[in-house]
């Protein structure tokens, strides 16, 4: 709940949001520039011709020239960059003489390998990764924070010790290991679950759930363990603060003291780390998708890299960067909601 | 143990501990608060007794670490609440508030008294207020814990209290956050919060220590005014005798978790009878005197509360430790004895010795 009481407050919150939004746009621009220059420069450094990559080896010089024209490879770099950027919101025409190919918005170009629009690949992969990441986030936040809080409140108890030992082993367990073990048990041996490796919007929610539950757990486990430790440490620190004593001195019951006063403060460091982890989460998602054979962004990225499919690499990177930027913006907003001091600085 | 439990009894003869409820509004009898730690048992408060009537102010004075805060938290019942996984503090003795004994009361009963019948102001208002909630919200919360009213009513009450403690534009400032207030304003807000339920007992633990000198006087005036208005019993805790000399009706000087001198404020301040109190007077900043012409401040460091010095706990630092006969000072713990009307001190010096030191060494330098 955002509470904006005083006359001065909306302006500062708004100013804060505008500042954050500006930062996000800047970040997207930087990512665009970097990825595009990689797209443009990488083949050069590798001594390869982008047109050859597009067409395959056995192509005549004339055809290559056609491709160059069509892709605009002869244009100055800045023009190429501008065409590419513009293509995302507006769509783009690839013209080679009278032969015009219309690429509808959002246009990320065509895959070198399948010659399908990159967006088609992204469109299918994005929901898979999105669902995987979002579900795992919720799981690890809720699970990690709950375990951490309980551990802090029962410090030194059997529960606390076993939870922290569990967390330690969780932190040191790689995703593909936990993933493989779980798959071995629940999919192959027991046959309780079936993982659909080509999830799409046409599949029912039950299929999605069945396919994602193990990946969620595998991905969330590592982070939940980390967040449990972090939450426990933060809670113990917060519980020693003077204002917690004040809350008790008011006659507040202990559950309210924990919920309204301690947990509220403990959320700030957790949220900070969460913001940082959002980037790393994508790496985890790639591993998870590989382990479970889910066709998400990570899977497509690995596939594209091994095929030198530059437009797909570019598209996946951009989408991922955009997703992280938006997620960070959400985290920033939550930050400002939780801590009034953030709004003013 | 018998020796310990008797020594701090300043209130006549209480008889067997659970015998009768006292007539005083607040009566603390032989309070002990001990903390088990890895290094040993920390005896932060070790047999403290005093009484306080409504409408009166008691000043508790002592250097840092003498057990003042532990005493006040003990009265508030905050040593036993929310001590997750920590080793339990050991409390004994009796705390009678308005006819109820608090140490044996159910925790839930004590919780209901906290903030309503007894409330507390802390040293550093910046850390004592929650940084994420507006001042108003925190006062509203304090009010609504004990009053079944809607938020609007509670908010009106919060504004009224902010106004009462002298915060300008209270209807605007009610929505400010602690970090938007100055130190003095924060302490005022803290006072507003602690008085929102009209408590009968207010404990102010070093209410001015964290504040500018100019603001200190204002806050003390405010506490004095409010006490007159509300008629509550007030305990003002400080390490600075000067802070409470004028504010308090009674003074209690603490050393190493015990009371070494107590009595009417003007007696303890102008005719102190204990060497430690003399030292405290020497630590007060005096602009009107030369260095050579002043009382000597207490030298050395506070005693260990795990291995409290035998005999008089003050003996390693006391300039007169060798005067009492038979090396009493180092072997027998001095009891509080009456040194004047309602004036008590715990020291082995004979009345003649004390009188001589007082007239020759102390009084001329006061
Ligand atoms: N929870 C605790 N565990 C162990 N020792 C404590 C605890 N709380 C206070 N103490 C010790 O008790 C002594 C008195 O503390 P306190 O009452 O805060 O002193 P002050 O007179 O400065 O307010 C100090 O030496 C402190 O270290
Ligand atoms: S009993 Fe001895 S050591 Fe203690 S204050 Fe008196 S003279 Fe000093
Ligand atoms: Mg203190």
XYZ file of C-alpha atoms and ligand atoms in Angstrom:
747
model
C 0.000 0.000 0.000
C 1.436 3.349 -0.941
C 0.475 5.940 1.603
C 0.898 9.482 0.401
C -0.409 11.732 3.118
C 1.331 15.070 3.300
C 1.098 17.745 0.684
C 4.792 17.442 -0.026
C 4.841 13.743 -0.567
C 3.431 13.084 -4.048
C 5.933 15.378 -5.651
C 8.868 13.622 -4.083
C 7.569 10.165 -4.923
C 6.901 11.232 -8.474
C 10.328 12.824 -8.784
C 11.838 9.639 -7.461
C 9.962 7.519 -9.985
C 10.924 9.781 -12.849
C 14.550 9.568 -11.822
C 14.383 5.783 -11.673
C 12.592 5.566 -15.003
C 15.265 7.731 -16.588
C 17.931 5.416 -15.244
C 16.115 2.413 -16.674
C 15.814 3.973 -20.118
C 19.489 4.820 -20.065
C 20.314 1.256 -19.164
C 18.219 -0.102 -22.021
C 19.968 2.237 -24.421
C 23.375 1.082 -23.234
C 22.356 -2.543 -23.621
C 21.055 -1.824 -27.091
C 24.327 -0.197 -28.088
C 26.494 -2.921 -26.623
C 24.566 -5.809 -28.067
C 24.328 -4.157 -31.414
C 28.018 -3.483 -31.599
C 28.653 -7.090 -30.654
C 26.323 -8.093 -33.433
C 28.146 -5.841 -35.792
C 31.720 -6.291 -34.641
C 31.867 -9.930 -33.636
C 31.822 -11.374 -37.134
C 34.488 -8.870 -38.159
C 36.790 -9.897 -35.341
C 36.147 -13.537 -36.102
C 37.040 -12.825 -39.730
C 33.589 -13.738 -40.921
C 31.155 -12.014 -43.156
C 27.705 -11.389 -41.682
C 26.186 -12.060 -45.066
C 27.927 -15.423 -45.216
C 26.653 -16.259 -41.756
C 23.186 -15.441 -42.970
C 23.334 -17.396 -46.181
C 25.479 -20.362 -45.342
C 28.811 -21.240 -46.994
C 27.951 -22.282 -50.518
C 26.597 -19.042 -51.838
C 27.640 -17.096 -54.879
C 29.019 -13.596 -54.685
C 25.960 -12.181 -56.374
C 23.610 -13.645 -53.839
C 25.782 -12.392 -51.014
C 25.581 -8.904 -52.468
C 21.808 -9.215 -52.495
C 21.780 -10.250 -48.885
C 24.007 -7.369 -47.978
C 21.637 -4.952 -49.590
C 18.631 -6.541 -48.043
C 20.068 -6.509 -44.539
C 21.519 -3.082 -45.084
C 25.000 -4.291 -44.261
C 26.562 -1.731 -46.551
C 24.986 1.187 -44.723
C 26.981 3.145 -42.105
C 26.874 1.528 -38.671
C 24.777 4.294 -37.150
C 22.176 3.963 -39.857
C 22.081 0.223 -39.308
C 21.685 0.811 -35.584
C 18.914 3.312 -36.102
C 17.084 0.982 -38.497
C 17.318 -1.775 -35.965
C 16.092 0.344 -33.057
C 13.299 1.812 -35.110
C 12.250 -1.638 -36.248
C 11.387 -2.706 -32.735
C 8.452 -0.350 -32.180
C 7.565 0.351 -35.829
C 8.362 -2.740 -37.845
C 10.706 -2.705 -40.765
C 10.931 -3.444 -44.492
C 13.832 -5.453 -45.818
C 14.158 -4.404 -49.471
C 16.361 -5.783 -52.179
C 15.294 -4.026 -55.322
C 11.637 -4.822 -55.829
C 11.765 -7.750 -53.449
C 10.400 -6.373 -50.163
C 9.995 -8.389 -46.986
C 7.826 -6.783 -44.333
C 8.867 -7.503 -40.744
C 6.051 -6.456 -38.437
C 6.588 -4.716 -35.148
C 8.134 -5.681 -32.850
C 10.789 -6.500 -35.394
C 14.036 -8.017 -34.156
C 15.029 -9.248 -37.594
C 15.064 -12.785 -38.942
C 16.827 -15.819 -37.641
C 19.800 -16.728 -39.817
C 19.080 -20.357 -39.292
C 15.325 -20.811 -39.506
C 14.634 -17.588 -41.415
C 11.669 -17.095 -39.145
C 11.159 -13.711 -37.467
C 13.178 -13.584 -34.240
C 10.096 -12.297 -32.465
C 8.309 -15.603 -33.093
C 11.016 -17.415 -31.178
C 11.033 -14.806 -28.410
C 7.261 -14.803 -28.191
C 7.206 -18.510 -27.421
C 10.227 -18.518 -25.141
C 9.429 -15.453 -23.066
C 6.380 -16.838 -21.196
C 8.270 -19.993 -20.284
C 11.188 -18.092 -18.786
C 8.862 -15.499 -17.287
C 6.758 -18.138 -15.562
C 9.849 -20.006 -14.451
C 11.528 -16.908 -13.015
C 8.412 -15.369 -11.437
C 7.306 -18.621 -9.833
C 10.777 -19.303 -8.504
C 11.044 -15.748 -7.132
C 7.788 -16.069 -5.243
C 8.792 -19.475 -3.929
C 12.189 -18.448 -2.719
C 11.092 -15.145 -1.271
C 8.165 -16.590 0.624
C 10.020 -19.764 1.602
C 13.327 -18.129 2.394
C 11.874 -15.247 4.375
C 9.498 -17.496 6.317
C 12.240 -19.943 7.250
C 14.608 -17.091 8.110
C 12.092 -15.368 10.366
C 11.193 -18.583 12.176
C 14.869 -19.387 12.639
C 15.543 -15.949 14.084
C 12.621 -16.206 16.504
C 13.746 -19.662 17.611
C 17.424 -18.913 17.609
C 19.548 -21.772 18.850
C 16.678 -24.285 18.733
C 16.785 -27.593 16.889
C 14.602 -26.042 14.199
C 17.006 -23.137 13.760
C 20.039 -25.375 13.536
C 18.555 -27.827 11.066
C 17.172 -25.013 8.934
C 20.572 -23.355 8.787
C 22.381 -26.607 7.992
C 19.777 -27.219 5.297
C 20.333 -23.712 4.011
C 24.071 -24.213 3.909
C 23.756 -27.382 1.858
C 21.161 -25.650 -0.308
C 23.550 -22.818 -1.062
C 26.257 -25.239 -2.095
C 24.044 -27.421 -4.274
C 24.200 -26.698 -8.015
C 20.921 -26.417 -9.884
C 21.627 -29.133 -12.385
C 22.367 -31.557 -9.547
C 19.151 -30.916 -7.589
C 17.297 -30.751 -10.888
C 18.599 -34.077 -12.125
C 17.902 -35.798 -8.820
C 14.343 -34.478 -8.674
C 13.722 -35.368 -12.272
C 15.097 -38.842 -11.689
C 12.748 -39.385 -8.785
C 9.502 -37.670 -9.753
C 9.538 -37.923 -13.529
C 11.453 -41.073 -14.360
C 11.097 -43.394 -11.351
C 7.753 -42.472 -9.841
C 6.246 -41.046 -13.012
C 4.179 -38.545 -11.022
C 5.035 -35.633 -13.248
C 5.500 -35.101 -16.934
C 7.530 -32.239 -18.263
C 6.330 -30.767 -21.541
C 9.423 -29.427 -23.267
C 7.463 -27.249 -25.666
C 5.102 -25.232 -23.511
C 2.857 -22.796 -25.298
C -0.184 -20.652 -24.606
C -2.356 -23.406 -25.983
C -1.401 -25.722 -23.120
C -3.640 -25.745 -20.087
C -2.567 -24.394 -16.745
C -2.243 -27.934 -15.376
C 0.377 -28.775 -17.984
C 2.279 -25.602 -17.169
C 2.142 -26.313 -13.467
C 3.183 -29.918 -13.927
C 6.085 -28.932 -16.134
C 7.251 -26.037 -13.993
C 6.916 -27.298 -10.445
C 10.254 -29.117 -10.416
C 12.144 -26.339 -12.247
C 10.666 -23.836 -9.782
C 11.860 -25.853 -6.837
C 15.291 -26.456 -8.357
C 15.800 -22.787 -9.133
C 14.204 -21.487 -5.938
C 16.047 -23.889 -3.655
C 19.422 -22.261 -4.082
C 18.079 -18.779 -3.513
C 15.661 -19.747 -0.751
C 18.598 -21.131 1.192
C 20.499 -17.886 0.738
C 17.509 -15.740 1.666
C 16.774 -17.807 4.738
C 20.256 -17.083 6.040
C 20.043 -13.438 5.067
C 16.603 -13.020 6.624
C 17.659 -14.701 9.841
C 20.705 -12.485 10.222
C 18.760 -9.327 9.354
C 15.896 -10.163 11.695
C 18.249 -10.778 14.585
C 19.889 -7.449 13.943
C 16.592 -5.581 13.625
C 15.180 -7.192 16.759
C 17.987 -5.546 18.698
C 17.080 -2.063 17.455
C 15.866 0.609 19.825
C 12.608 1.135 17.966
C 11.654 -2.487 18.537
C 12.018 -1.831 22.249
C 9.862 1.266 21.795
C 7.191 -0.799 20.080
C 7.130 -3.177 23.019
C 7.128 -0.277 25.470
C 3.904 0.910 23.836
C 2.277 -2.318 24.911
C 2.173 -3.798 21.437
C 1.855 -7.582 21.384
C 4.819 -9.546 20.115
C 3.170 -10.695 16.843
C 2.565 -7.057 15.865
C 6.074 -6.118 16.923
C 7.459 -8.766 14.590
C 5.145 -8.133 11.685
C 4.768 -4.381 11.664
C 8.088 -3.276 13.063
C 10.781 -5.917 12.664
C 9.808 -7.529 9.373
C 9.148 -4.195 7.735
C 12.717 -3.117 8.399
C 14.183 -6.488 7.522
C 12.596 -6.220 4.064
C 14.969 -3.458 2.991
C 18.214 -5.448 2.860
C 16.321 -8.422 1.481
C 14.927 -6.261 -1.279
C 18.356 -4.810 -2.035
C 19.831 -8.258 -2.489
C 16.771 -9.291 -4.461
C 17.335 -6.433 -6.898
C 20.908 -7.568 -7.413
C 19.878 -11.199 -7.806
C 17.403 -10.464 -10.572
C 20.284 -10.269 -13.031
C 21.886 -13.464 -11.810
C 18.477 -15.121 -11.857
C 18.654 -15.230 -15.627
C 21.824 -17.290 -15.446
C 20.029 -19.647 -13.090
C 17.100 -19.808 -15.490
C 19.413 -20.801 -18.349
C 20.808 -23.674 -16.282
C 17.358 -24.723 -15.174
C 15.971 -24.687 -18.689
C 18.920 -26.759 -19.890
C 18.489 -29.216 -17.040
C 14.785 -29.716 -17.617
C 14.807 -29.182 -21.360
C 12.388 -26.260 -21.250
C 12.316 -24.095 -24.353
C 12.699 -20.733 -22.678
C 14.910 -17.768 -23.450
C 17.949 -19.444 -21.941
C 17.465 -22.504 -24.067
C 17.049 -20.392 -27.198
C 20.093 -18.316 -26.322
C 22.322 -21.362 -25.958
C 20.891 -22.762 -29.139
C 21.465 -19.498 -30.997
C 25.001 -19.086 -29.745
C 26.031 -22.543 -30.863
C 24.531 -21.772 -34.284
C 26.020 -18.273 -34.533
C 22.482 -17.063 -35.063
C 23.263 -13.403 -34.373
C 19.772 -11.866 -34.636
C 18.380 -14.358 -32.133
C 21.262 -13.716 -29.738
C 20.637 -10.010 -30.082
C 16.913 -10.403 -29.520
C 17.246 -12.635 -26.477
C 19.804 -10.315 -24.903
C 17.610 -7.315 -25.442
C 14.503 -8.926 -24.066
C 16.400 -10.221 -21.063
C 17.910 -6.803 -20.390
C 14.526 -5.183 -20.704
C 12.981 -7.702 -18.319
C 15.721 -7.103 -15.760
C 15.353 -3.349 -16.125
C 11.608 -3.494 -15.565
C 12.019 -5.855 -12.623
C 14.570 -3.491 -11.124
C 12.178 -0.621 -11.542
C 9.557 -2.588 -9.650
C 12.088 -3.283 -6.911
C 12.954 0.421 -6.757
C 9.309 1.329 -6.365
C 8.882 -1.221 -3.604
C 11.968 0.227 -1.976
C 10.461 3.686 -1.946
C 7.203 2.315 -0.596
C 8.972 0.576 2.271
C 11.532 3.215 3.236
C 10.396 6.844 3.272
C 13.993 8.026 3.421
C 14.634 6.668 -0.064
C 12.013 8.976 -1.545
C 13.797 12.047 -0.353
C 17.403 11.291 -1.116
C 22.406 -14.099 49.768
C 20.721 -12.962 52.951
C 23.312 -10.273 53.295
C 22.680 -9.106 49.744
C 18.950 -9.010 50.011
C 18.939 -6.996 53.175
C 21.531 -4.478 52.165
C 19.518 -2.562 49.579
C 16.402 -2.189 51.654
C 15.842 1.498 51.919
C 12.202 1.369 52.805
C 12.135 0.655 56.480
C 11.486 -2.965 57.210
C 9.493 -4.563 54.401
C 9.015 -7.772 56.412
C 8.664 -10.953 54.414
C 8.692 -10.056 50.739
C 5.178 -11.096 49.787
C 3.543 -10.029 52.993
C 1.674 -6.888 52.100
C 0.948 -4.625 49.230
C 2.521 -1.228 49.803
C 0.689 2.021 50.057
C 3.066 3.904 47.762
C 2.104 4.278 44.114
C 5.329 2.680 42.927
C 7.416 0.585 45.221
C 10.475 -1.337 44.155
C 11.736 -3.797 46.755
C 15.102 -5.440 46.620
C 15.070 -5.600 42.833
C 17.762 -7.735 41.287
C 18.364 -8.129 37.588
C 21.094 -10.614 36.730
C 22.185 -11.690 33.260
C 23.876 -15.046 32.758
C 26.640 -14.626 30.172
C 29.595 -16.679 28.957
C 31.872 -14.695 31.227
C 29.720 -15.137 34.307
C 26.661 -13.708 35.959
C 26.325 -9.974 35.311
C 24.677 -8.401 38.334
C 23.424 -5.260 36.657
C 20.974 -4.420 39.423
C 21.634 -5.998 42.765
C 19.149 -5.175 45.454
C 17.544 -1.861 44.683
C 14.620 -0.432 46.633
C 12.735 2.831 46.400
C 9.250 4.283 46.479
C 7.599 6.952 44.416
C 4.294 8.743 44.828
C 2.046 10.143 42.146
C 2.847 13.710 41.270
C 6.453 13.279 42.386
C 9.657 13.017 40.429
C 12.471 10.684 41.302
C 15.879 11.288 39.787
C 18.131 8.266 39.388
C 21.755 9.270 38.893
C 24.845 7.223 38.248
C 27.634 6.874 35.756
C 27.197 4.843 32.617
C 26.854 1.145 33.356
C 25.530 1.544 36.877
C 22.282 -0.229 36.034
C 19.911 2.672 35.476
C 18.500 1.494 32.159
C 18.335 -2.090 33.335
C 16.260 -0.896 36.285
C 13.812 1.007 34.113
C 13.463 -1.818 31.610
C 12.881 -4.108 34.568
C 9.976 -2.001 35.771
C 8.542 -1.960 32.243
C 8.823 -5.742 32.028
C 11.058 -5.524 28.973
C 13.732 -7.965 30.080
C 11.471 -10.938 29.616
C 9.663 -9.963 26.424
C 10.928 -10.909 22.997
C 14.284 -12.255 24.123
C 14.523 -14.721 21.258
C 17.096 -17.385 21.930
C 18.877 -15.125 24.411
C 19.687 -16.401 27.848
C 16.977 -15.426 30.243
C 17.534 -12.483 32.537
C 16.983 -13.375 36.180
C 14.764 -10.968 38.018
C 13.874 -11.102 41.663
C 12.399 -8.827 44.260
C 9.125 -6.986 43.936
C 7.796 -4.178 41.795
C 4.474 -2.820 43.029
C 2.656 -0.451 40.730
C -0.620 0.874 42.022
C -1.183 -2.194 44.162
C -0.179 -4.774 41.535
C 3.006 -6.776 41.739
C 4.580 -6.855 38.277
C 7.269 -9.526 38.520
C 4.739 -12.226 39.374
C 1.981 -10.895 37.113
C 1.185 -12.687 33.877
C 3.171 -11.246 30.921
C -0.059 -10.387 29.144
C -1.218 -8.311 32.124
C 2.056 -6.426 32.190
C 1.816 -5.844 28.455
C -1.542 -4.177 28.954
C -0.005 -1.858 31.540
C 2.880 -0.944 29.245
C 2.209 2.253 27.373
C -0.999 2.813 29.301
C -0.208 2.918 33.017
C 3.536 3.133 32.621
C 5.463 4.432 29.674
C 8.983 5.280 28.781
C 11.078 7.815 26.906
C 14.429 6.722 25.580
C 17.786 8.353 25.242
C 18.113 8.624 21.497
C 14.800 9.522 19.869
C 16.185 8.944 16.395
C 16.879 5.282 16.971
C 13.887 4.857 19.284
C 11.404 5.872 16.604
C 10.755 3.587 13.665
C 12.357 5.161 10.587
C 9.706 3.850 8.204
C 6.560 5.122 9.906
C 5.434 8.714 10.171
C 5.417 10.281 13.615
C 1.639 10.381 13.532
C 1.318 6.747 12.639
C 3.531 5.761 15.548
C 1.526 7.835 18.009
C -1.739 6.541 16.575
C -0.479 3.014 17.053
C 0.443 3.709 20.682
C -3.043 5.089 21.274
C -4.936 2.351 19.500
C -3.164 -0.454 21.334
C -5.044 0.649 24.410
C -8.077 2.448 23.021
C -10.700 0.940 20.797
C -11.122 3.945 18.520
C -10.992 4.455 14.772
C -7.941 5.866 13.036
C -9.462 9.303 12.602
C -10.089 9.762 16.295
C -6.631 8.480 17.124
C -5.113 10.839 14.588
C -6.897 13.789 16.156
C -5.532 12.687 19.492
C -2.009 12.452 18.012
C -2.236 15.993 16.645
C -3.526 17.213 19.987
C -0.560 15.612 21.765
C 1.957 17.013 19.264
C 0.449 20.412 19.859
C 0.681 19.922 23.607
C 4.405 19.133 23.511
C 5.075 22.242 21.483
C 5.465 21.032 17.931
C 4.490 23.804 15.531
C 1.912 23.057 12.836
C 1.050 19.712 14.390
C -1.601 18.941 11.778
C 1.116 19.044 9.110
C 3.985 17.611 11.105
C 1.915 14.612 12.105
C 2.685 13.143 8.684
C 6.411 13.769 8.841
C 8.915 11.014 9.347
C 11.396 10.954 12.213
C 14.316 11.852 9.956
C 12.515 15.026 8.927
C 12.511 16.257 12.544
C 15.318 17.891 14.492
C 16.653 16.089 17.562
C 14.656 18.212 19.977
C 11.456 17.859 17.944
C 11.937 14.112 17.813
C 12.241 13.941 21.580
C 9.103 16.057 21.870
C 7.316 13.644 19.561
C 8.598 10.749 21.642
C 7.215 12.452 24.757
C 3.897 13.012 23.002
C 3.794 9.332 22.163
C 4.611 8.216 25.689
C 1.931 10.472 27.189
C -0.792 9.738 24.661
C -2.519 7.306 27.023
C -2.186 9.484 30.143
C 0.162 7.084 31.931
C 0.474 7.329 35.683
C 4.154 6.487 35.620
C 6.585 7.986 33.140
C 10.183 6.809 32.991
C 12.543 9.106 31.088
C 15.848 7.322 30.511
C 18.467 9.973 29.755
C 15.915 12.056 27.845
C 18.366 14.844 27.050
C 21.691 13.063 26.702
C 21.523 12.880 22.928
C 20.428 16.504 22.529
C 22.104 19.901 22.155
C 22.641 21.796 25.383
C 20.190 24.500 24.357
C 17.486 21.952 23.633
C 18.143 20.010 26.839
C 16.709 22.712 29.066
C 13.589 22.994 26.908
C 12.926 19.280 27.105
C 13.414 19.246 30.877
C 11.016 22.186 31.216
C 8.527 20.335 29.099
C 8.753 17.226 31.265
C 8.277 19.360 34.359
C 5.235 21.135 32.895
C 3.644 17.938 31.712
C 4.132 16.285 35.033
C 2.326 19.175 36.727
C -0.461 18.918 34.208
C -0.870 15.154 34.216
C 0.073 14.567 37.850
C 1.888 11.365 37.030
C 4.826 9.869 38.831
C 8.029 10.498 36.917
C 11.416 8.827 37.046
C 14.152 10.813 35.336
C 17.332 8.886 34.756
C 20.602 10.620 34.029
C 24.329 10.402 34.488
C 24.415 14.156 35.045
C 23.383 15.319 38.509
C 22.832 18.825 37.199
C 20.033 17.632 34.938
C 17.805 16.425 37.769
C 18.861 18.585 40.680
C 16.034 21.020 40.143
C 13.570 18.725 38.458
C 13.430 15.926 41.013
C 11.788 15.733 44.409
C 13.946 12.789 45.412
C 17.320 11.644 44.201
C 18.732 8.156 44.144
C 22.411 7.668 43.387
C 23.332 4.313 41.880
C 26.709 2.680 41.854
C 27.423 -0.812 40.531
C 23.769 -1.811 40.460
C 22.994 -0.579 43.960
C 21.766 2.494 45.690
C 24.563 4.299 47.540
C 22.653 7.400 48.540
C 19.094 8.584 48.380
C 16.965 11.290 49.876
C 15.233 14.579 49.158
C 16.784 16.205 46.099
C 17.993 19.346 47.846
C 19.668 17.223 50.544
C 21.430 14.882 48.154
C 22.451 17.712 45.896
C 23.467 20.340 48.449
C 24.471 18.142 51.390
C 25.543 14.832 49.882
C 26.865 12.297 52.339
C 28.454 9.641 50.139
C 31.983 9.872 48.663
C 30.693 8.723 45.277
C 28.126 11.528 45.196
C 30.897 13.985 46.050
C 32.779 12.676 43.044
C 29.700 13.051 40.855
C 29.386 16.679 41.887
C 33.020 17.067 40.912
C 32.241 15.759 37.417
C 29.639 18.457 36.822
C 30.893 21.166 34.508
C 31.532 24.315 36.526
C 32.421 27.495 34.735
C 32.618 29.566 37.883
C 35.603 27.805 39.423
C 39.298 27.229 38.779
C 40.531 23.707 38.270
C 42.344 23.775 41.625
C 39.323 24.989 43.481
C 37.019 22.217 42.403
C 35.881 18.899 43.760
C 37.787 15.970 42.371
C 35.779 13.970 39.831
C 35.561 10.205 40.323
C 38.730 8.580 39.043
C 39.085 5.126 37.548
C 36.518 3.016 35.756
C 33.176 1.526 36.791
C 33.334 -1.771 38.675
C 32.972 -5.136 37.011
C 29.424 -6.327 37.522
C 30.562 -9.933 37.368
C 33.188 -9.665 40.103
C 31.863 -6.823 42.169
C 34.607 -5.611 44.552
C 34.175 -7.096 47.999
C 33.052 -4.833 50.787
C 32.076 -1.451 49.408
C 31.915 -1.698 45.621
C 33.314 1.825 45.427
C 36.447 1.064 47.439
C 38.976 0.782 44.560
C 38.109 4.334 43.534
C 37.304 5.949 46.842
C 39.837 8.462 48.251
C 38.638 7.695 51.782
C 38.639 3.920 51.595
C 41.337 3.616 54.271
C 39.583 5.744 56.861
C 36.948 3.361 58.269
C 38.321 1.103 61.006
C 39.173 -2.618 60.722
C 39.510 -2.440 56.933
C 35.692 -2.588 56.926
C 35.521 -0.931 53.547
C 37.090 -3.949 51.838
C 35.383 -6.721 53.749
C 31.850 -5.712 54.644
C 29.292 -4.272 52.297
C 27.943 -1.053 53.794
C 24.201 -0.925 54.412
C 22.086 2.120 53.715
C 21.828 4.011 56.960
C 19.920 7.133 57.765
C 22.249 10.143 57.705
C 19.581 12.805 57.960
C 15.834 12.962 57.856
C 14.725 10.637 55.015
C 18.304 10.818 53.768
C 20.215 7.548 53.432
C 23.761 6.653 52.480
C 25.706 3.403 52.305
C 29.195 4.110 53.592
C 31.357 2.919 56.479
C 32.670 6.358 57.358
C 31.695 7.250 60.896
C 29.428 10.299 61.311
C 32.397 12.219 62.720
C 34.692 11.314 59.833
C 32.022 12.196 57.344
C 31.309 15.495 59.029
C 34.984 16.370 59.075
C 35.544 15.585 55.397
C 32.379 17.424 54.521
C 33.214 20.641 56.330
C 36.932 20.673 55.501
C 37.155 19.297 51.997
C 33.815 19.196 50.252
C 31.585 22.039 51.376
C 34.128 24.809 50.638
C 34.389 23.667 47.031
C 30.707 23.249 46.310
N 21.108 -8.090 28.331
C 22.240 -7.904 29.032
N 23.125 -8.900 29.172
C 24.274 -8.722 29.872
N 24.633 -7.577 30.454
C 23.782 -6.537 30.355
C 22.555 -6.639 29.635
N 21.930 -5.450 29.683
C 22.724 -4.637 30.405
N 23.841 -5.282 30.809
C 24.933 -4.726 31.606
O 24.380 -4.142 32.752
C 25.123 -3.001 33.112
C 24.200 -1.848 33.382
O 23.656 -1.409 32.173
P 22.693 -0.176 32.057
O 21.559 -0.325 32.986
O 22.363 -0.032 30.607
O 23.618 1.026 32.507
P 23.230 2.550 32.564
O 23.273 2.904 33.998
O 24.298 3.247 31.814
O 21.889 2.723 31.955
C 26.102 -2.725 32.001
O 27.382 -3.105 32.426
C 25.638 -3.613 30.884
O 26.736 -4.112 30.170
S 32.496 2.561 52.424
Fe 34.636 3.082 52.248
S 35.038 2.863 50.080
Fe 32.856 2.880 50.289
S 32.336 4.974 49.992
Fe 32.550 4.743 52.166
S 34.662 5.259 52.547
Fe 34.517 4.974 50.381
Mg 21.421 3.765 30.181
